[in-house]
PDB file of C-alpha atoms in Angstrom:
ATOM      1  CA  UNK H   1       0.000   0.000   0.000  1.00  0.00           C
ATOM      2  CA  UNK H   2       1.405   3.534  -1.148  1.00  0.00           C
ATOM      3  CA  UNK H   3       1.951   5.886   2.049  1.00  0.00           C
ATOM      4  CA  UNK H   4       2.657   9.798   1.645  1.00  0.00           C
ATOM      5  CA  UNK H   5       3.726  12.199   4.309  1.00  0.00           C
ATOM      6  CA  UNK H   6       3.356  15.906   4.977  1.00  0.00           C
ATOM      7  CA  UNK H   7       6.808  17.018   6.544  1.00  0.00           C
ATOM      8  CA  UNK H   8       6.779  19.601   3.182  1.00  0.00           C
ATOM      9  CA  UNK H   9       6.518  23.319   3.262  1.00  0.00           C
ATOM     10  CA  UNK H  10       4.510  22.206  -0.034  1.00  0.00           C
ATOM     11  CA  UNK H  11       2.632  19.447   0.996  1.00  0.00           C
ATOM     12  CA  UNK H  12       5.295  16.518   0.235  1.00  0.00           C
ATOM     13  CA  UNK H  13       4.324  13.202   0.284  1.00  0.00           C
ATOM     14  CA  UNK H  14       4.546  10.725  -2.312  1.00  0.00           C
ATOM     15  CA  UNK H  15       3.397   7.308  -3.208  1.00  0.00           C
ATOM     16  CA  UNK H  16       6.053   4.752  -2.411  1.00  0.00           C
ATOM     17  CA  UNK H  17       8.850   4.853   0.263  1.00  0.00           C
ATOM     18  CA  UNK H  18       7.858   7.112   2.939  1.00  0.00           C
ATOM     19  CA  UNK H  19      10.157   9.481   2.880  1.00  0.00           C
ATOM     20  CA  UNK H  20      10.268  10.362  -1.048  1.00  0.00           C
ATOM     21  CA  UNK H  21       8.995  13.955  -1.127  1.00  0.00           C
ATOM     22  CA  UNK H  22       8.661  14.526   2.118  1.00  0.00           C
ATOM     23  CA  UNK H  23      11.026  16.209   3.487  1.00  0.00           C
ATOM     24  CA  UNK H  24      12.711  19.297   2.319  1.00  0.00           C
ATOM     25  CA  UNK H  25      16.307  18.612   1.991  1.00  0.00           C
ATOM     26  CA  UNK H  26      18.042  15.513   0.732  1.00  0.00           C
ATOM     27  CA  UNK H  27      20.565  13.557   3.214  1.00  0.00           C
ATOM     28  CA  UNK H  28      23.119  15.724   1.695  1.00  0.00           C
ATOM     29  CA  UNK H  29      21.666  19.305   1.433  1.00  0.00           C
ATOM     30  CA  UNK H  30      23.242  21.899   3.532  1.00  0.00           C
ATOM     31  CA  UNK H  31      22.419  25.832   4.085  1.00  0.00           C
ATOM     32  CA  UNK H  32      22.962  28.721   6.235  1.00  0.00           C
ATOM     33  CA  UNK H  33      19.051  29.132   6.523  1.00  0.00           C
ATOM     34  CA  UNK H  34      16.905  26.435   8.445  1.00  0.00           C
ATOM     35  CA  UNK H  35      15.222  23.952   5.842  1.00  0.00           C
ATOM     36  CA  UNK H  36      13.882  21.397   8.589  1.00  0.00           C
ATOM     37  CA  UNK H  37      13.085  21.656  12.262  1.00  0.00           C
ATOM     38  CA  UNK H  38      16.414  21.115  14.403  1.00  0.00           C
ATOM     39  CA  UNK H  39      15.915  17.821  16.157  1.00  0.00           C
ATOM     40  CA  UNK H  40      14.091  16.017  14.054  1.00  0.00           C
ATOM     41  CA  UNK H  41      14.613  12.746  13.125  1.00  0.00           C
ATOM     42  CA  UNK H  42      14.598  10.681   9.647  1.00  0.00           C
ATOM     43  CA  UNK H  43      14.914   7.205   8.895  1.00  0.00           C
ATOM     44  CA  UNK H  44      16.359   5.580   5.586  1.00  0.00           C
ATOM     45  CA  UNK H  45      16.460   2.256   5.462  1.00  0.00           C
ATOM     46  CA  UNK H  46      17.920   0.986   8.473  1.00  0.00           C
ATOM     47  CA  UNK H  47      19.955   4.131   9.518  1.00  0.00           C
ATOM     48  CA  UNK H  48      18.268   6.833  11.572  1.00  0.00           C
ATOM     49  CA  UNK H  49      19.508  10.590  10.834  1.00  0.00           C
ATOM     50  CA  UNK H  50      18.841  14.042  12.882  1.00  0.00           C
ATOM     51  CA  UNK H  51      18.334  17.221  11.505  1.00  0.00           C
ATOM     52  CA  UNK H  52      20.998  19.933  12.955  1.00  0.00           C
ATOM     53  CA  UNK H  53      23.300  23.156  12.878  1.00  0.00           C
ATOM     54  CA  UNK H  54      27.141  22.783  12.758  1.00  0.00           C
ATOM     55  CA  UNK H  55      28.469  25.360  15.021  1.00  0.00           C
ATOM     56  CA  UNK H  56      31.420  28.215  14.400  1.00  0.00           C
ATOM     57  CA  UNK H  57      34.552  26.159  14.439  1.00  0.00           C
ATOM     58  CA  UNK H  58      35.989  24.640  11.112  1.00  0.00           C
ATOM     59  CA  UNK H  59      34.350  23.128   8.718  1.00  0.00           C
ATOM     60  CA  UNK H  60      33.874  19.502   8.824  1.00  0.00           C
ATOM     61  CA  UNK H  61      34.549  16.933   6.622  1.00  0.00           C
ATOM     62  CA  UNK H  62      32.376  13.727   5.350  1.00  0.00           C
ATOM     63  CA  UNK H  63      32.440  10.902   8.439  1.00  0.00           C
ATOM     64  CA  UNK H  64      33.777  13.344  10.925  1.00  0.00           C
ATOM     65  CA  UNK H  65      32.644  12.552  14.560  1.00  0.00           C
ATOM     66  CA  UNK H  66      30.717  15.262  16.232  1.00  0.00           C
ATOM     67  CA  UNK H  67      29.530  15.868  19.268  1.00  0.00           C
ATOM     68  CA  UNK H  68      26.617  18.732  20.932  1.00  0.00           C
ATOM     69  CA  UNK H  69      28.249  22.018  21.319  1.00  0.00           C
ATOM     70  CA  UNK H  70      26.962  25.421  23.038  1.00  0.00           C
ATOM     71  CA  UNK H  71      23.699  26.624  21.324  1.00  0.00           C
ATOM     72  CA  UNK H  72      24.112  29.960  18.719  1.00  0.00           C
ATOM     73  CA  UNK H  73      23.485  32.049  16.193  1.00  0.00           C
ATOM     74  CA  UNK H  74      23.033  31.088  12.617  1.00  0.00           C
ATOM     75  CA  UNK H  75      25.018  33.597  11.597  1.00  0.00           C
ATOM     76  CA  UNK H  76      21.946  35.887  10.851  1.00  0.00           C
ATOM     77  CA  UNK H  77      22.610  36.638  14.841  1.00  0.00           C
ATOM     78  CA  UNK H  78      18.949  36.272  15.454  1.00  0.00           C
ATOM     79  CA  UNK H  79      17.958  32.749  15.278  1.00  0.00           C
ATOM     80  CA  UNK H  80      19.070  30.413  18.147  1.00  0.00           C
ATOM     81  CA  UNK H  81      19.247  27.140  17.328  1.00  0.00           C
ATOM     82  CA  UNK H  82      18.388  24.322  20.069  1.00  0.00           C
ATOM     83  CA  UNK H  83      20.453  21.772  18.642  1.00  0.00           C
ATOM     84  CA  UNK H  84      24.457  22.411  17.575  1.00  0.00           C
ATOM     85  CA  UNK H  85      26.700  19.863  16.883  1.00  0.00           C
ATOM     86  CA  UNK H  86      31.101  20.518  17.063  1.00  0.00           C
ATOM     87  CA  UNK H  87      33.994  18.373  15.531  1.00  0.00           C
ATOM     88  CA  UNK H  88      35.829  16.452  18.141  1.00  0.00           C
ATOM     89  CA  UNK H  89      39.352  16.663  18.204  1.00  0.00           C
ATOM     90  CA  UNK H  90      41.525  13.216  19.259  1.00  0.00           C
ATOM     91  CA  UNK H  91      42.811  12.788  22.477  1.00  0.00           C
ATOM     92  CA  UNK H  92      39.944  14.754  24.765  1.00  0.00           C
ATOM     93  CA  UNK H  93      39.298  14.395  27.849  1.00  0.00           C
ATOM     94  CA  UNK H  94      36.190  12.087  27.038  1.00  0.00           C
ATOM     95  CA  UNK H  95      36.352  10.486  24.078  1.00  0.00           C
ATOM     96  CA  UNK H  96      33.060   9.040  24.667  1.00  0.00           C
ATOM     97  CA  UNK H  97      31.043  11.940  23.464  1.00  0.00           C
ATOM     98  CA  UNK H  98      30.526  11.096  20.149  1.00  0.00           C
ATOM     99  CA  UNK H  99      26.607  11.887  19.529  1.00  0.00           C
ATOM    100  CA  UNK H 100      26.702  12.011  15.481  1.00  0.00           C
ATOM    101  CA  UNK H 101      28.775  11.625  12.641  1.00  0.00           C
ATOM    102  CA  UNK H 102      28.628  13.989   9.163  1.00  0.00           C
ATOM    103  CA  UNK H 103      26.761  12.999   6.624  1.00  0.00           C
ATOM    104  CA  UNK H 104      28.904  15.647   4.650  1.00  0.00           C
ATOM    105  CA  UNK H 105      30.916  18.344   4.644  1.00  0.00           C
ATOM    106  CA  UNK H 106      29.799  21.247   7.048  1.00  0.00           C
ATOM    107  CA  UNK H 107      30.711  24.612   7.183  1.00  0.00           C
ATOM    108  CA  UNK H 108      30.361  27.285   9.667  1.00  0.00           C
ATOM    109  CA  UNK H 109      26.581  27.821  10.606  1.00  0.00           C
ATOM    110  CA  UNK H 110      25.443  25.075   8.271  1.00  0.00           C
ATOM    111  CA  UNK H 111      22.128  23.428   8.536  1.00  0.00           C
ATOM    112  CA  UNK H 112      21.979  19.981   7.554  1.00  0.00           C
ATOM    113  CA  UNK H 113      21.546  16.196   8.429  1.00  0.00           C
ATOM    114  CA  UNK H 114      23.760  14.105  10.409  1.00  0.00           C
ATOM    115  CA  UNK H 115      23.972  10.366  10.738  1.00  0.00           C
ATOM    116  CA  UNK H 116      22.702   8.925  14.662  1.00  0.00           C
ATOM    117  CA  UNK H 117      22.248   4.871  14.206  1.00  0.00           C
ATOM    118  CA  UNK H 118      22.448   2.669  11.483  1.00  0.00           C
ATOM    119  CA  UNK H 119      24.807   0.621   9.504  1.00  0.00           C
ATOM    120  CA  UNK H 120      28.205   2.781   8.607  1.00  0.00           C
ATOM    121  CA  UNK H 121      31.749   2.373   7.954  1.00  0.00           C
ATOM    122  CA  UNK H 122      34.639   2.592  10.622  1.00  0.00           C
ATOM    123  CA  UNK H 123      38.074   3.099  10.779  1.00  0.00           C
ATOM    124  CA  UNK H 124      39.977   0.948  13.634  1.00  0.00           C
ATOM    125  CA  UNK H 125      42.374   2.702  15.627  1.00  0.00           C
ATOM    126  CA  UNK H 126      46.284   2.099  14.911  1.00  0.00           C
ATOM    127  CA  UNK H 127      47.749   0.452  17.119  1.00  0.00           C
ATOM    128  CA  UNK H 128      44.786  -1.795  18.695  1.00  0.00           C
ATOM    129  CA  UNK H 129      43.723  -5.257  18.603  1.00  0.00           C
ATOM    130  CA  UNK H 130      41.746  -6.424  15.854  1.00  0.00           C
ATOM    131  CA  UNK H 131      37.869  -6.482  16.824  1.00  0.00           C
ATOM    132  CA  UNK H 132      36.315  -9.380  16.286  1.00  0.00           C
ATOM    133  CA  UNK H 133      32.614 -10.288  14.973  1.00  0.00           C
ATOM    134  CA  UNK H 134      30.186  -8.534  17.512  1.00  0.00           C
ATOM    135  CA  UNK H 135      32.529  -6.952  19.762  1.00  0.00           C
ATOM    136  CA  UNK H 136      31.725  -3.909  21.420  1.00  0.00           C
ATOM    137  CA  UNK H 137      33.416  -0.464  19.981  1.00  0.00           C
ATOM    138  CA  UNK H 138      33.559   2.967  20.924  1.00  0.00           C
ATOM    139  CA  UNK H 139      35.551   6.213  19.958  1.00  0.00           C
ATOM    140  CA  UNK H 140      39.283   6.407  20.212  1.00  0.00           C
ATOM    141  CA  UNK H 141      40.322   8.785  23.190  1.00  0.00           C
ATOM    142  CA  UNK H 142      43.997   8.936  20.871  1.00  0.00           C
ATOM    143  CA  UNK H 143      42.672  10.063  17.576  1.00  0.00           C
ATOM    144  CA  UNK H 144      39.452  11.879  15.709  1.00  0.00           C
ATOM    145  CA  UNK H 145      37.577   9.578  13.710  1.00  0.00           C
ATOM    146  CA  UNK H 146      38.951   6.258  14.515  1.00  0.00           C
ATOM    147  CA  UNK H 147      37.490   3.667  17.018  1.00  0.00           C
ATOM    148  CA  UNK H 148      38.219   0.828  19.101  1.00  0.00           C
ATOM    149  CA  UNK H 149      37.351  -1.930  21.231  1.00  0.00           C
ATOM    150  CA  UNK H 150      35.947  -1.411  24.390  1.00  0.00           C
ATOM    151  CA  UNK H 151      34.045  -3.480  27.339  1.00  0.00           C
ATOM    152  CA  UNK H 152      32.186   0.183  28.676  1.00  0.00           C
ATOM    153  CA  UNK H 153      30.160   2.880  27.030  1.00  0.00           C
ATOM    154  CA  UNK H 154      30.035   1.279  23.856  1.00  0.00           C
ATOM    155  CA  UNK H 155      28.474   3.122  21.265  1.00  0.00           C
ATOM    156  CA  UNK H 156      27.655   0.088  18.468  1.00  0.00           C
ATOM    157  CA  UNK H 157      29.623  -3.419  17.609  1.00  0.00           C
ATOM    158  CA  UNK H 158      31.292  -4.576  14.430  1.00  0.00           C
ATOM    159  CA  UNK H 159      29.982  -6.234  11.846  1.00  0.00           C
ATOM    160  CA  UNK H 160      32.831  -8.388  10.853  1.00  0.00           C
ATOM    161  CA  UNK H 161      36.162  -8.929  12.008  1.00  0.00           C
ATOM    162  CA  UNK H 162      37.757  -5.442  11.682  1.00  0.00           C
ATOM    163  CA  UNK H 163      41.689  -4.915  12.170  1.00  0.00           C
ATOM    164  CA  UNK H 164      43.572  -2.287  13.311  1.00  0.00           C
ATOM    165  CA  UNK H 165      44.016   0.696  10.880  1.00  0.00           C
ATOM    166  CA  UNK H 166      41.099  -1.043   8.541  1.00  0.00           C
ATOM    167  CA  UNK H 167      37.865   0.353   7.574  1.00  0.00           C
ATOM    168  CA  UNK H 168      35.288  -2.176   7.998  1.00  0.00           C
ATOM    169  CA  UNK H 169      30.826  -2.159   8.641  1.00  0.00           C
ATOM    170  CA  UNK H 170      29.756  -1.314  12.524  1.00  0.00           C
ATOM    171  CA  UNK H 171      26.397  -0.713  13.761  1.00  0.00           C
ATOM    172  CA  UNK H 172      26.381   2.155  15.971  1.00  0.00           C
ATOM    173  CA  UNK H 173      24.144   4.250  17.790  1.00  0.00           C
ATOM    174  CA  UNK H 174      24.794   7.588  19.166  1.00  0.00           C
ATOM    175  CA  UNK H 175      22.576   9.508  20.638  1.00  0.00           C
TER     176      UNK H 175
END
């Protein structure tokens, strides 16, 4: 049975897969002006997606790990936005606050959609034991963008057998 939704300024909706025309952005859209309602959530198949601001520092690059910054401005200097993600540099003081990862590259006081659960590529960690089928992971507290085995605040578990400095399928969930 066709469903159709109304998230659309226009109306949306669409016969088919739910989300097809209704929404206003694409996965991949990004712009200084609010297209979509910060917080709100998509799903695509079997990853899940949230709807956000990247904040003032650099921009951000595709697969970057983010985590909830400081609400702001959009730039405009009117406009608070509730929900503001930030790149996380390697070797913080918690490396566990990964809440997100870019779907693509941000810029300063871009809108867009960032990735929250699912199915999505990771890079192991240099250095680490290779993580075997099912085992808990988490983000590195040594580098940005790279994760490792863990036994505590795990954030998803590989797929397959993934060794150290390879790129291989996790499921994670962030937030």
């Amino acid at each position: 049975m066709p469903t159709k939704t109304g998230y659309s300024i226009v109306g949306g909706g669409g016969k088919g897969y739910i989300n097809i025309g209704g929404w206003n952005t694409t996965l991949t859209d990004k712009s200084t002006t609010q297209m979509e309602v910060p917080g709100v959530k998509r799903r695509e198949g079997a990853n899940v997606y949230i709807y956000a601001k990247h904040g003032t520092q650099s921009a951000a690059s595709a697969g970057l790990q983010v985590s909830i910054s400081d609400p702001a401005t959009d730039g405009g200097g009117t406009l608070i936005s509730p929900l503001v993600f930030t790149a996380i540099a390697g070797g913080g003081a918690n490396p566990y606050l990964c809440k997100a990862l870019t779907v693509g590259t941000c810029l300063t006081n871009e809108y867009g959609w960032y990735f929250v659960e699912g199915i999505a590529s990771v890079n192991i960690a240099t250095n680490t034991v290779t993580v075997a089928l099912g085992a808990p992971i988490c983000m590195s507290p040594a580098s940005a963008n790279k994760w490792i085995g863990c036994t505590a605040t795990c954030q998803g578990f590989a797929l397959t057998a993934i060794a150290c400095d390879v790129t291989g399928p996790a499921f994670l969930k962030l937030m």
